JSON list of C-alpha atoms in Angstrom, two decimals:
[
{"chain": "D", "resi": 954, "resn": "UNK", "atom": "CA", "xyz": [9.97, 11.18, 12.29]},
{"chain": "D", "resi": 955, "resn": "UNK", "atom": "CA", "xyz": [12.15, 12.32, 9.50]},
{"chain": "D", "resi": 956, "resn": "UNK", "atom": "CA", "xyz": [12.56, 8.96, 7.68]},
{"chain": "D", "resi": 957, "resn": "UNK", "atom": "CA", "xyz": [8.72, 8.27, 7.51]},
{"chain": "D", "resi": 958, "resn": "UNK", "atom": "CA", "xyz": [8.08, 11.98, 6.39]},
{"chain": "D", "resi": 959, "resn": "UNK", "atom": "CA", "xyz": [10.59, 11.61, 3.57]},
{"chain": "D", "resi": 960, "resn": "UNK", "atom": "CA", "xyz": [8.98, 8.33, 2.42]},
{"chain": "D", "resi": 961, "resn": "UNK", "atom": "CA", "xyz": [5.62, 9.75, 2.44]},
{"chain": "D", "resi": 962, "resn": "UNK", "atom": "CA", "xyz": [7.08, 12.68, 0.42]},
{"chain": "D", "resi": 963, "resn": "UNK", "atom": "CA", "xyz": [7.96, 10.09, -2.21]},
{"chain": "D", "resi": 964, "resn": "UNK", "atom": "CA", "xyz": [4.52, 8.61, -2.19]},
{"chain": "D", "resi": 965, "resn": "UNK", "atom": "CA", "xyz": [3.21, 11.96, -2.71]},
{"chain": "D", "resi": 966, "resn": "UNK", "atom": "CA", "xyz": [5.58, 12.45, -5.69]},
{"chain": "D", "resi": 967, "resn": "UNK", "atom": "CA", "xyz": [4.48, 9.01, -7.23]},
{"chain": "D", "resi": 968, "resn": "UNK", "atom": "CA", "xyz": [0.81, 9.69, -6.83]},
{"chain": "D", "resi": 969, "resn": "UNK", "atom": "CA", "xyz": [1.28, 13.09, -8.53]},
{"chain": "D", "resi": 970, "resn": "UNK", "atom": "CA", "xyz": [3.15, 11.35, -11.60]},
{"chain": "D", "resi": 971, "resn": "UNK", "atom": "CA", "xyz": [6.62, 11.99, -10.65]},
{"chain": "D", "resi": 972, "resn": "UNK", "atom": "CA", "xyz": [7.76, 8.35, -9.91]},
{"chain": "D", "resi": 973, "resn": "UNK", "atom": "CA", "xyz": [11.45, 8.95, -10.99]},
{"chain": "D", "resi": 974, "resn": "UNK", "atom": "CA", "xyz": [11.50, 12.03, -8.40]},
{"chain": "D", "resi": 975, "resn": "UNK", "atom": "CA", "xyz": [10.15, 9.61, -5.81]},
{"chain": "D", "resi": 976, "resn": "UNK", "atom": "CA", "xyz": [12.85, 6.79, -6.33]},
{"chain": "D", "resi": 977, "resn": "UNK", "atom": "CA", "xyz": [15.47, 9.59, -6.03]},
{"chain": "D", "resi": 978, "resn": "UNK", "atom": "CA", "xyz": [14.04, 10.58, -2.72]},
{"chain": "D", "resi": 979, "resn": "UNK", "atom": "CA", "xyz": [13.93, 6.96, -1.86]},
{"chain": "D", "resi": 980, "resn": "UNK", "atom": "CA", "xyz": [17.51, 6.40, -2.83]},
{"chain": "D", "resi": 981, "resn": "UNK", "atom": "CA", "xyz": [18.60, 9.39, -0.70]},
{"chain": "D", "resi": 982, "resn": "UNK", "atom": "CA", "xyz": [16.55, 8.06, 2.29]},
{"chain": "D", "resi": 983, "resn": "UNK", "atom": "CA", "xyz": [18.22, 4.63, 2.12]},
{"chain": "D", "resi": 984, "resn": "UNK", "atom": "CA", "xyz": [21.65, 6.24, 1.95]},
{"chain": "D", "resi": 985, "resn": "UNK", "atom": "CA", "xyz": [20.87, 8.69, 4.81]},
{"chain": "D", "resi": 986, "resn": "UNK", "atom": "CA", "xyz": [19.27, 6.06, 7.36]},
{"chain": "D", "resi": 987, "resn": "UNK", "atom": "CA", "xyz": [21.06, 2.90, 6.59]},
{"chain": "D", "resi": 988, "resn": "UNK", "atom": "CA", "xyz": [20.91, 0.28, 7.92]},
{"chain": "D", "resi": 989, "resn": "UNK", "atom": "CA", "xyz": [16.99, 0.31, 8.22]},
{"chain": "D", "resi": 990, "resn": "UNK", "atom": "CA", "xyz": [15.10, -1.68, 10.46]},
{"chain": "D", "resi": 991, "resn": "UNK", "atom": "CA", "xyz": [12.97, -4.63, 8.99]},
{"chain": "D", "resi": 992, "resn": "UNK", "atom": "CA", "xyz": [9.81, -2.43, 9.27]},
{"chain": "D", "resi": 993, "resn": "UNK", "atom": "CA", "xyz": [11.43, 0.51, 7.67]},
{"chain": "D", "resi": 994, "resn": "UNK", "atom": "CA", "xyz": [12.57, -1.72, 4.96]},
{"chain": "D", "resi": 995, "resn": "UNK", "atom": "CA", "xyz": [9.10, -2.63, 4.40]},
{"chain": "D", "resi": 996, "resn": "UNK", "atom": "CA", "xyz": [7.69, 0.55, 4.32]},
{"chain": "D", "resi": 997, "resn": "UNK", "atom": "CA", "xyz": [10.50, 1.81, 2.05]},
{"chain": "D", "resi": 998, "resn": "UNK", "atom": "CA", "xyz": [10.00, -1.09, -0.34]},
{"chain": "D", "resi": 999, "resn": "UNK", "atom": "CA", "xyz": [6.42, -0.75, -0.62]},
{"chain": "D", "resi": 1000, "resn": "UNK", "atom": "CA", "xyz": [6.89, 2.79, -1.68]},
{"chain": "D", "resi": 1001, "resn": "UNK", "atom": "CA", "xyz": [9.35, 1.57, -4.14]},
{"chain": "D", "resi": 1002, "resn": "UNK", "atom": "CA", "xyz": [7.02, -0.91, -5.65]},
{"chain": "D", "resi": 1003, "resn": "UNK", "atom": "CA", "xyz": [4.40, 1.63, -5.91]},
{"chain": "D", "resi": 1004, "resn": "UNK", "atom": "CA", "xyz": [6.46, 4.01, -7.86]},
{"chain": "D", "resi": 1005, "resn": "UNK", "atom": "CA", "xyz": [7.00, 1.29, -10.42]},
{"chain": "D", "resi": 1006, "resn": "UNK", "atom": "CA", "xyz": [3.48, -0.12, -10.29]},
{"chain": "D", "resi": 1007, "resn": "UNK", "atom": "CA", "xyz": [2.10, 3.30, -11.30]},
{"chain": "D", "resi": 1008, "resn": "UNK", "atom": "CA", "xyz": [4.22, 3.13, -14.26]},
{"chain": "D", "resi": 1009, "resn": "UNK", "atom": "CA", "xyz": [3.08, -0.12, -15.08]},
{"chain": "D", "resi": 1010, "resn": "UNK", "atom": "CA", "xyz": [6.60, -1.40, -14.96]},
{"chain": "D", "resi": 1011, "resn": "UNK", "atom": "CA", "xyz": [5.35, -4.57, -13.20]},
{"chain": "D", "resi": 1012, "resn": "UNK", "atom": "CA", "xyz": [8.68, -6.63, -12.97]},
{"chain": "D", "resi": 1013, "resn": "UNK", "atom": "CA", "xyz": [10.56, -4.30, -10.81]},
{"chain": "D", "resi": 1014, "resn": "UNK", "atom": "CA", "xyz": [7.53, -3.66, -8.77]},
{"chain": "D", "resi": 1015, "resn": "UNK", "atom": "CA", "xyz": [6.90, -7.27, -8.04]},
{"chain": "D", "resi": 1016, "resn": "UNK", "atom": "CA", "xyz": [10.58, -7.68, -7.19]},
{"chain": "D", "resi": 1017, "resn": "UNK", "atom": "CA", "xyz": [10.55, -4.63, -4.73]},
{"chain": "D", "resi": 1018, "resn": "UNK", "atom": "CA", "xyz": [7.63, -5.87, -3.10]},
{"chain": "D", "resi": 1019, "resn": "UNK", "atom": "CA", "xyz": [8.76, -9.41, -2.65]},
{"chain": "D", "resi": 1020, "resn": "UNK", "atom": "CA", "xyz": [12.17, -8.28, -1.49]},
{"chain": "D", "resi": 1021, "resn": "UNK", "atom": "CA", "xyz": [10.59, -5.94, 1.24]},
{"chain": "D", "resi": 1022, "resn": "UNK", "atom": "CA", "xyz": [8.36, -8.45, 2.58]},
{"chain": "D", "resi": 1023, "resn": "UNK", "atom": "CA", "xyz": [11.11, -10.88, 2.93]},
{"chain": "D", "resi": 1024, "resn": "UNK", "atom": "CA", "xyz": [13.24, -8.40, 4.89]},
{"chain": "D", "resi": 1025, "resn": "UNK", "atom": "CA", "xyz": [10.06, -7.77, 7.12]},
{"chain": "D", "resi": 1026, "resn": "UNK", "atom": "CA", "xyz": [9.64, -11.44, 7.71]},
{"chain": "D", "resi": 1027, "resn": "UNK", "atom": "CA", "xyz": [13.12, -11.78, 8.72]},
{"chain": "D", "resi": 1028, "resn": "UNK", "atom": "CA", "xyz": [12.65, -9.30, 11.27]},
{"chain": "D", "resi": 1029, "resn": "UNK", "atom": "CA", "xyz": [10.19, -11.48, 13.30]},
{"chain": "D", "resi": 1030, "resn": "UNK", "atom": "CA", "xyz": [6.61, -11.18, 14.08]},
{"chain": "D", "resi": 1031, "resn": "UNK", "atom": "CA", "xyz": [4.46, -8.09, 14.69]},
{"chain": "D", "resi": 1032, "resn": "UNK", "atom": "CA", "xyz": [4.46, -6.71, 11.02]},
{"chain": "D", "resi": 1033, "resn": "UNK", "atom": "CA", "xyz": [1.73, -8.74, 9.23]},
{"chain": "D", "resi": 1034, "resn": "UNK", "atom": "CA", "xyz": [-0.05, -5.66, 8.45]},
{"chain": "D", "resi": 1035, "resn": "UNK", "atom": "CA", "xyz": [2.85, -4.52, 6.41]},
{"chain": "D", "resi": 1036, "resn": "UNK", "atom": "CA", "xyz": [3.26, -7.95, 4.86]},
{"chain": "D", "resi": 1037, "resn": "UNK", "atom": "CA", "xyz": [-0.40, -7.82, 3.67]},
{"chain": "D", "resi": 1038, "resn": "UNK", "atom": "CA", "xyz": [0.00, -4.65, 1.96]},
{"chain": "D", "resi": 1039, "resn": "UNK", "atom": "CA", "xyz": [3.21, -5.55, 0.28]},
{"chain": "D", "resi": 1040, "resn": "UNK", "atom": "CA", "xyz": [1.49, -8.72, -0.90]},
{"chain": "D", "resi": 1041, "resn": "UNK", "atom": "CA", "xyz": [-0.99, -6.61, -2.86]},
{"chain": "D", "resi": 1042, "resn": "UNK", "atom": "CA", "xyz": [1.56, -5.02, -4.88]},
{"chain": "D", "resi": 1043, "resn": "UNK", "atom": "CA", "xyz": [3.47, -8.20, -5.55]},
{"chain": "D", "resi": 1044, "resn": "UNK", "atom": "CA", "xyz": [0.18, -9.83, -6.48]},
{"chain": "D", "resi": 1045, "resn": "UNK", "atom": "CA", "xyz": [-0.59, -7.16, -9.07]},
{"chain": "D", "resi": 1046, "resn": "UNK", "atom": "CA", "xyz": [2.80, -7.20, -10.49]},
{"chain": "D", "resi": 1047, "resn": "UNK", "atom": "CA", "xyz": [2.83, -10.95, -10.93]},
{"chain": "D", "resi": 1048, "resn": "UNK", "atom": "CA", "xyz": [-0.75, -11.01, -12.33]},
{"chain": "D", "resi": 1049, "resn": "UNK", "atom": "CA", "xyz": [0.03, -8.18, -14.72]},
{"chain": "D", "resi": 1050, "resn": "UNK", "atom": "CA", "xyz": [3.00, -10.07, -15.84]},
{"chain": "D", "resi": 1051, "resn": "UNK", "atom": "CA", "xyz": [0.82, -12.90, -16.67]},
{"chain": "D", "resi": 1052, "resn": "UNK", "atom": "CA", "xyz": [2.18, -15.05, -13.79]},
{"chain": "D", "resi": 1053, "resn": "UNK", "atom": "CA", "xyz": [-1.39, -15.70, -12.70]},
{"chain": "D", "resi": 1054, "resn": "UNK", "atom": "CA", "xyz": [-0.29, -19.13, -10.97]},
{"chain": "D", "resi": 1055, "resn": "UNK", "atom": "CA", "xyz": [2.07, -17.21, -8.97]},
{"chain": "D", "resi": 1056, "resn": "UNK", "atom": "CA", "xyz": [-0.19, -14.45, -8.06]},
{"chain": "D", "resi": 1057, "resn": "UNK", "atom": "CA", "xyz": [-3.06, -16.96, -7.02]},
{"chain": "D", "resi": 1058, "resn": "UNK", "atom": "CA", "xyz": [-0.64, -18.75, -4.68]},
{"chain": "D", "resi": 1059, "resn": "UNK", "atom": "CA", "xyz": [0.51, -15.72, -3.07]},
{"chain": "D", "resi": 1060, "resn": "UNK", "atom": "CA", "xyz": [-2.98, -14.62, -2.63]},
{"chain": "D", "resi": 1061, "resn": "UNK", "atom": "CA", "xyz": [-3.91, -17.81, -1.05]},
{"chain": "D", "resi": 1062, "resn": "UNK", "atom": "CA", "xyz": [-1.09, -17.44, 1.26]},
{"chain": "D", "resi": 1063, "resn": "UNK", "atom": "CA", "xyz": [-1.86, -13.84, 2.36]},
{"chain": "D", "resi": 1064, "resn": "UNK", "atom": "CA", "xyz": [-5.83, -14.74, 2.48]},
{"chain": "D", "resi": 1065, "resn": "UNK", "atom": "CA", "xyz": [-5.16, -17.12, 5.22]},
{"chain": "D", "resi": 1066, "resn": "UNK", "atom": "CA", "xyz": [-3.11, -14.53, 7.14]},
{"chain": "D", "resi": 1067, "resn": "UNK", "atom": "CA", "xyz": [-5.65, -11.90, 6.45]},
{"chain": "D", "resi": 1068, "resn": "UNK", "atom": "CA", "xyz": [-8.42, -13.98, 8.01]},
{"chain": "D", "resi": 1069, "resn": "UNK", "atom": "CA", "xyz": [-6.29, -15.09, 10.87]},
{"chain": "D", "resi": 1070, "resn": "UNK", "atom": "CA", "xyz": [-5.40, -11.47, 11.58]},
{"chain": "D", "resi": 1071, "resn": "UNK", "atom": "CA", "xyz": [-9.10, -10.31, 11.29]},
{"chain": "D", "resi": 1072, "resn": "UNK", "atom": "CA", "xyz": [-8.29, -7.99, 8.44]},
{"chain": "D", "resi": 1073, "resn": "UNK", "atom": "CA", "xyz": [-11.47, -6.24, 6.97]},
{"chain": "D", "resi": 1074, "resn": "UNK", "atom": "CA", "xyz": [-13.57, -8.47, 4.36]},
{"chain": "D", "resi": 1075, "resn": "UNK", "atom": "CA", "xyz": [-12.76, -5.93, 1.69]},
{"chain": "D", "resi": 1076, "resn": "UNK", "atom": "CA", "xyz": [-9.05, -6.77, 1.53]},
{"chain": "D", "resi": 1077, "resn": "UNK", "atom": "CA", "xyz": [-10.08, -10.40, 1.00]},
{"chain": "D", "resi": 1078, "resn": "UNK", "atom": "CA", "xyz": [-12.56, -9.54, -1.64]},
{"chain": "D", "resi": 1079, "resn": "UNK", "atom": "CA", "xyz": [-10.03, -7.23, -3.33]},
{"chain": "D", "resi": 1080, "resn": "UNK", "atom": "CA", "xyz": [-7.29, -10.01, -3.49]},
{"chain": "D", "resi": 1081, "resn": "UNK", "atom": "CA", "xyz": [-9.72, -12.48, -4.74]},
{"chain": "D", "resi": 1082, "resn": "UNK", "atom": "CA", "xyz": [-11.31, -10.39, -7.22]},
{"chain": "D", "resi": 1083, "resn": "UNK", "atom": "CA", "xyz": [-8.00, -8.98, -8.68]},
{"chain": "D", "resi": 1084, "resn": "UNK", "atom": "CA", "xyz": [-6.84, -12.72, -9.15]},
{"chain": "D", "resi": 1085, "resn": "UNK", "atom": "CA", "xyz": [-10.02, -13.79, -10.79]},
{"chain": "D", "resi": 1086, "resn": "UNK", "atom": "CA", "xyz": [-10.33, -10.85, -13.19]},
{"chain": "D", "resi": 1087, "resn": "UNK", "atom": "CA", "xyz": [-6.82, -11.26, -14.44]},
{"chain": "D", "resi": 1088, "resn": "UNK", "atom": "CA", "xyz": [-7.46, -15.05, -14.57]},
{"chain": "D", "resi": 1089, "resn": "UNK", "atom": "CA", "xyz": [-10.32, -14.31, -17.06]},
{"chain": "D", "resi": 1090, "resn": "UNK", "atom": "CA", "xyz": [-12.96, -15.26, -14.66]},
{"chain": "D", "resi": 1091, "resn": "UNK", "atom": "CA", "xyz": [-15.14, -12.15, -14.60]},
{"chain": "D", "resi": 1092, "resn": "UNK", "atom": "CA", "xyz": [-18.19, -13.54, -13.17]},
{"chain": "D", "resi": 1093, "resn": "UNK", "atom": "CA", "xyz": [-16.45, -14.63, -10.20]},
{"chain": "D", "resi": 1094, "resn": "UNK", "atom": "CA", "xyz": [-14.44, -11.23, -10.03]},
{"chain": "D", "resi": 1095, "resn": "UNK", "atom": "CA", "xyz": [-17.33, -8.87, -10.25]},
{"chain": "D", "resi": 1096, "resn": "UNK", "atom": "CA", "xyz": [-19.18, -9.24, -6.89]},
{"chain": "D", "resi": 1097, "resn": "UNK", "atom": "CA", "xyz": [-15.70, -9.34, -5.13]},
{"chain": "D", "resi": 1098, "resn": "UNK", "atom": "CA", "xyz": [-14.63, -6.20, -6.92]},
{"chain": "D", "resi": 1099, "resn": "UNK", "atom": "CA", "xyz": [-17.82, -4.53, -6.38]},
{"chain": "D", "resi": 1100, "resn": "UNK", "atom": "CA", "xyz": [-17.76, -5.04, -2.61]},
{"chain": "D", "resi": 1101, "resn": "UNK", "atom": "CA", "xyz": [-14.29, -3.95, -2.27]},
{"chain": "D", "resi": 1102, "resn": "UNK", "atom": "CA", "xyz": [-14.94, -0.91, -4.69]},
{"chain": "D", "resi": 1103, "resn": "UNK", "atom": "CA", "xyz": [-18.19, 0.07, -2.55]},
{"chain": "D", "resi": 1104, "resn": "UNK", "atom": "CA", "xyz": [-16.30, 0.03, 0.81]},
{"chain": "D", "resi": 1105, "resn": "UNK", "atom": "CA", "xyz": [-13.20, 1.87, -0.43]},
{"chain": "D", "resi": 1106, "resn": "UNK", "atom": "CA", "xyz": [-15.47, 4.75, -1.88]},
{"chain": "D", "resi": 1107, "resn": "UNK", "atom": "CA", "xyz": [-17.40, 4.94, 1.27]},
{"chain": "D", "resi": 1108, "resn": "UNK", "atom": "CA", "xyz": [-14.35, 5.05, 3.40]},
{"chain": "D", "resi": 1109, "resn": "UNK", "atom": "CA", "xyz": [-12.55, 7.66, 1.02]},
{"chain": "D", "resi": 1110, "resn": "UNK", "atom": "CA", "xyz": [-9.57, 5.43, 0.33]},
{"chain": "D", "resi": 1111, "resn": "UNK", "atom": "CA", "xyz": [-9.02, 7.07, -2.94]},
{"chain": "D", "resi": 1112, "resn": "UNK", "atom": "CA", "xyz": [-5.87, 5.23, -3.99]},
{"chain": "D", "resi": 1113, "resn": "UNK", "atom": "CA", "xyz": [-7.22, 1.56, -3.30]},
{"chain": "D", "resi": 1114, "resn": "UNK", "atom": "CA", "xyz": [-10.62, 2.62, -4.89]},
{"chain": "D", "resi": 1115, "resn": "UNK", "atom": "CA", "xyz": [-8.96, 3.65, -8.03]},
{"chain": "D", "resi": 1116, "resn": "UNK", "atom": "CA", "xyz": [-7.11, 0.24, -8.28]},
{"chain": "D", "resi": 1117, "resn": "UNK", "atom": "CA", "xyz": [-10.47, -1.55, -7.43]},
{"chain": "D", "resi": 1118, "resn": "UNK", "atom": "CA", "xyz": [-12.28, 0.41, -9.92]},
{"chain": "D", "resi": 1119, "resn": "UNK", "atom": "CA", "xyz": [-9.97, -0.08, -12.89]},
{"chain": "D", "resi": 1120, "resn": "UNK", "atom": "CA", "xyz": [-10.26, -3.96, -12.48]},
{"chain": "D", "resi": 1121, "resn": "UNK", "atom": "CA", "xyz": [-14.13, -3.60, -11.88]},
{"chain": "D", "resi": 1122, "resn": "UNK", "atom": "CA", "xyz": [-14.64, -1.60, -15.09]},
{"chain": "D", "resi": 1123, "resn": "UNK", "atom": "CA", "xyz": [-12.46, -4.13, -17.05]},
{"chain": "D", "resi": 1124, "resn": "UNK", "atom": "CA", "xyz": [-14.69, -6.94, -15.58]},
{"chain": "D", "resi": 1125, "resn": "UNK", "atom": "CA", "xyz": [-17.98, -5.22, -16.63]},
{"chain": "D", "resi": 1126, "resn": "UNK", "atom": "CA", "xyz": [-16.63, -4.94, -20.29]},
{"chain": "D", "resi": 1127, "resn": "UNK", "atom": "CA", "xyz": [-15.70, -8.64, -20.25]},
{"chain": "D", "resi": 1128, "resn": "UNK", "atom": "CA", "xyz": [-19.21, -9.35, -19.03]},
{"chain": "D", "resi": 1129, "resn": "UNK", "atom": "CA", "xyz": [-20.81, -7.41, -21.99]},
{"chain": "D", "resi": 1130, "resn": "UNK", "atom": "CA", "xyz": [-21.94, -4.60, -19.61]},
{"chain": "D", "resi": 1131, "resn": "UNK", "atom": "CA", "xyz": [-20.02, -1.42, -21.11]},
{"chain": "D", "resi": 1132, "resn": "UNK", "atom": "CA", "xyz": [-22.51, 1.08, -19.91]},
{"chain": "D", "resi": 1133, "resn": "UNK", "atom": "CA", "xyz": [-21.72, 0.13, -16.23]},
{"chain": "D", "resi": 1134, "resn": "UNK", "atom": "CA", "xyz": [-17.92, -0.15, -17.04]},
{"chain": "D", "resi": 1135, "resn": "UNK", "atom": "CA", "xyz": [-18.25, 3.44, -18.51]},
{"chain": "D", "resi": 1136, "resn": "UNK", "atom": "CA", "xyz": [-19.90, 4.75, -15.19]},
{"chain": "D", "resi": 1137, "resn": "UNK", "atom": "CA", "xyz": [-17.21, 3.18, -12.96]},
{"chain": "D", "resi": 1138, "resn": "UNK", "atom": "CA", "xyz": [-14.31, 4.05, -15.03]},
{"chain": "D", "resi": 1139, "resn": "UNK", "atom": "CA", "xyz": [-15.77, 7.80, -15.21]},
{"chain": "D", "resi": 1140, "resn": "UNK", "atom": "CA", "xyz": [-16.05, 7.84, -11.51]},
{"chain": "D", "resi": 1141, "resn": "UNK", "atom": "CA", "xyz": [-12.41, 6.69, -11.35]},
{"chain": "D", "resi": 1142, "resn": "UNK", "atom": "CA", "xyz": [-11.32, 9.49, -13.41]},
{"chain": "D", "resi": 1143, "resn": "UNK", "atom": "CA", "xyz": [-13.33, 11.89, -11.35]},
{"chain": "D", "resi": 1144, "resn": "UNK", "atom": "CA", "xyz": [-11.93, 10.54, -7.86]},
{"chain": "D", "resi": 1145, "resn": "UNK", "atom": "CA", "xyz": [-8.32, 10.54, -9.12]},
{"chain": "D", "resi": 1146, "resn": "UNK", "atom": "CA", "xyz": [-8.61, 14.06, -10.48]},
{"chain": "D", "resi": 1147, "resn": "UNK", "atom": "CA", "xyz": [-10.39, 15.33, -7.37]},
{"chain": "D", "resi": 1148, "resn": "UNK", "atom": "CA", "xyz": [-7.70, 13.92, -5.00]},
{"chain": "D", "resi": 1149, "resn": "UNK", "atom": "CA", "xyz": [-4.88, 15.21, -7.12]},
{"chain": "D", "resi": 1150, "resn": "UNK", "atom": "CA", "xyz": [-3.84, 11.61, -8.02]},
{"chain": "D", "resi": 1151, "resn": "UNK", "atom": "CA", "xyz": [-2.43, 12.43, -11.23]},
{"chain": "D", "resi": 1152, "resn": "UNK", "atom": "CA", "xyz": [-0.74, 9.04, -11.70]},
{"chain": "D", "resi": 1153, "resn": "UNK", "atom": "CA", "xyz": [-4.30, 7.25, -11.59]},
{"chain": "D", "resi": 1154, "resn": "UNK", "atom": "CA", "xyz": [-5.95, 9.75, -14.14]},
{"chain": "D", "resi": 1155, "resn": "UNK", "atom": "CA", "xyz": [-4.46, 7.97, -17.21]},
{"chain": "D", "resi": 1156, "resn": "UNK", "atom": "CA", "xyz": [-5.34, 4.56, -16.04]},
{"chain": "D", "resi": 1157, "resn": "UNK", "atom": "CA", "xyz": [-8.92, 5.70, -15.55]},
{"chain": "D", "resi": 1158, "resn": "UNK", "atom": "CA", "xyz": [-9.23, 7.31, -18.82]},
{"chain": "D", "resi": 1159, "resn": "UNK", "atom": "CA", "xyz": [-7.53, 4.24, -20.49]},
{"chain": "D", "resi": 1160, "resn": "UNK", "atom": "CA", "xyz": [-10.26, 1.92, -18.83]},
{"chain": "D", "resi": 1161, "resn": "UNK", "atom": "CA", "xyz": [-12.90, 4.65, -19.83]},
{"chain": "D", "resi": 1162, "resn": "UNK", "atom": "CA", "xyz": [-11.61, 4.25, -23.55]},
{"chain": "D", "resi": 1163, "resn": "UNK", "atom": "CA", "xyz": [-11.89, 0.67, -23.53]},
{"chain": "D", "resi": 1164, "resn": "UNK", "atom": "CA", "xyz": [-15.48, 0.84, -22.04]},
{"chain": "D", "resi": 1165, "resn": "UNK", "atom": "CA", "xyz": [-16.49, 3.42, -24.63]},
{"chain": "D", "resi": 1166, "resn": "UNK", "atom": "CA", "xyz": [-15.13, 1.29, -27.41]},
{"chain": "D", "resi": 1167, "resn": "UNK", "atom": "CA", "xyz": [-17.08, -1.64, -26.15]},
{"chain": "D", "resi": 1168, "resn": "UNK", "atom": "CA", "xyz": [-20.19, 0.23, -26.23]},
{"chain": "D", "resi": 1169, "resn": "UNK", "atom": "CA", "xyz": [-19.72, 1.38, -29.87]},
{"chain": "D", "resi": 1170, "resn": "UNK", "atom": "CA", "xyz": [-18.88, 4.99, -28.89]},
{"chain": "D", "resi": 1171, "resn": "UNK", "atom": "CA", "xyz": [-15.99, 4.91, -31.23]},
{"chain": "D", "resi": 1172, "resn": "UNK", "atom": "CA", "xyz": [-15.27, 8.79, -31.29]},
{"chain": "D", "resi": 1173, "resn": "UNK", "atom": "CA", "xyz": [-15.55, 9.19, -27.57]},
{"chain": "D", "resi": 1174, "resn": "UNK", "atom": "CA", "xyz": [-13.31, 6.31, -27.10]},
{"chain": "D", "resi": 1175, "resn": "UNK", "atom": "CA", "xyz": [-10.58, 7.89, -29.29]},
{"chain": "D", "resi": 1176, "resn": "UNK", "atom": "CA", "xyz": [-10.81, 10.84, -27.31]},
{"chain": "D", "resi": 1177, "resn": "UNK", "atom": "CA", "xyz": [-10.58, 9.27, -24.01]},
{"chain": "D", "resi": 1178, "resn": "UNK", "atom": "CA", "xyz": [-7.52, 7.17, -25.32]},
{"chain": "D", "resi": 1179, "resn": "UNK", "atom": "CA", "xyz": [-5.71, 10.37, -26.62]},
{"chain": "D", "resi": 1180, "resn": "UNK", "atom": "CA", "xyz": [-6.19, 11.99, -23.14]},
{"chain": "D", "resi": 1181, "resn": "UNK", "atom": "CA", "xyz": [-4.78, 9.02, -21.46]},
{"chain": "D", "resi": 1182, "resn": "UNK", "atom": "CA", "xyz": [-1.49, 9.17, -23.20]}
]
């Protein structure tokens, strides 16, 4: 319908690097279609949270996802798929804001729900891998993120693959494996560029710069860092 089409248009704007434009679209949608149903509030809130997450403005991203999930839960059962998607953004927002305990607790709750709903193993791996990575447990994170990254690439889920790849590259740097980190970060840049996900290209280049620096390729790292700005 028109509401969903406009929300999807906001997502396209976010992924192409126009988050402010995306939030304007979402504001107009909210005004034109109020009151939104619980599921519509969830879908709208996911898009709003994503627009902030891409800008690495983690506090409002986490807040938007949390509020949207609460609205969906208040609407009753049958929307567990959307709650899991919202939880992923809230988890990332919390973890990136150094609320590792809150992210871990959220992840544990959602993982129980994911298993009960029969969601794919890669979802569980991605949740656990991100929490482990941001908690500093690179050895635990690596196999989890590698599994999720491989699945997402195989199934051409470019957005989630870029997210998983960013953290996987970071983990390989922490493990003292910069060559592998360079390979993964380069692939993230390639995927994001090919899929016209302009918002993810700088994230991939930043990860690449970190990996190049860890490999002792200082000049190349500086070039990648400048391109990420």
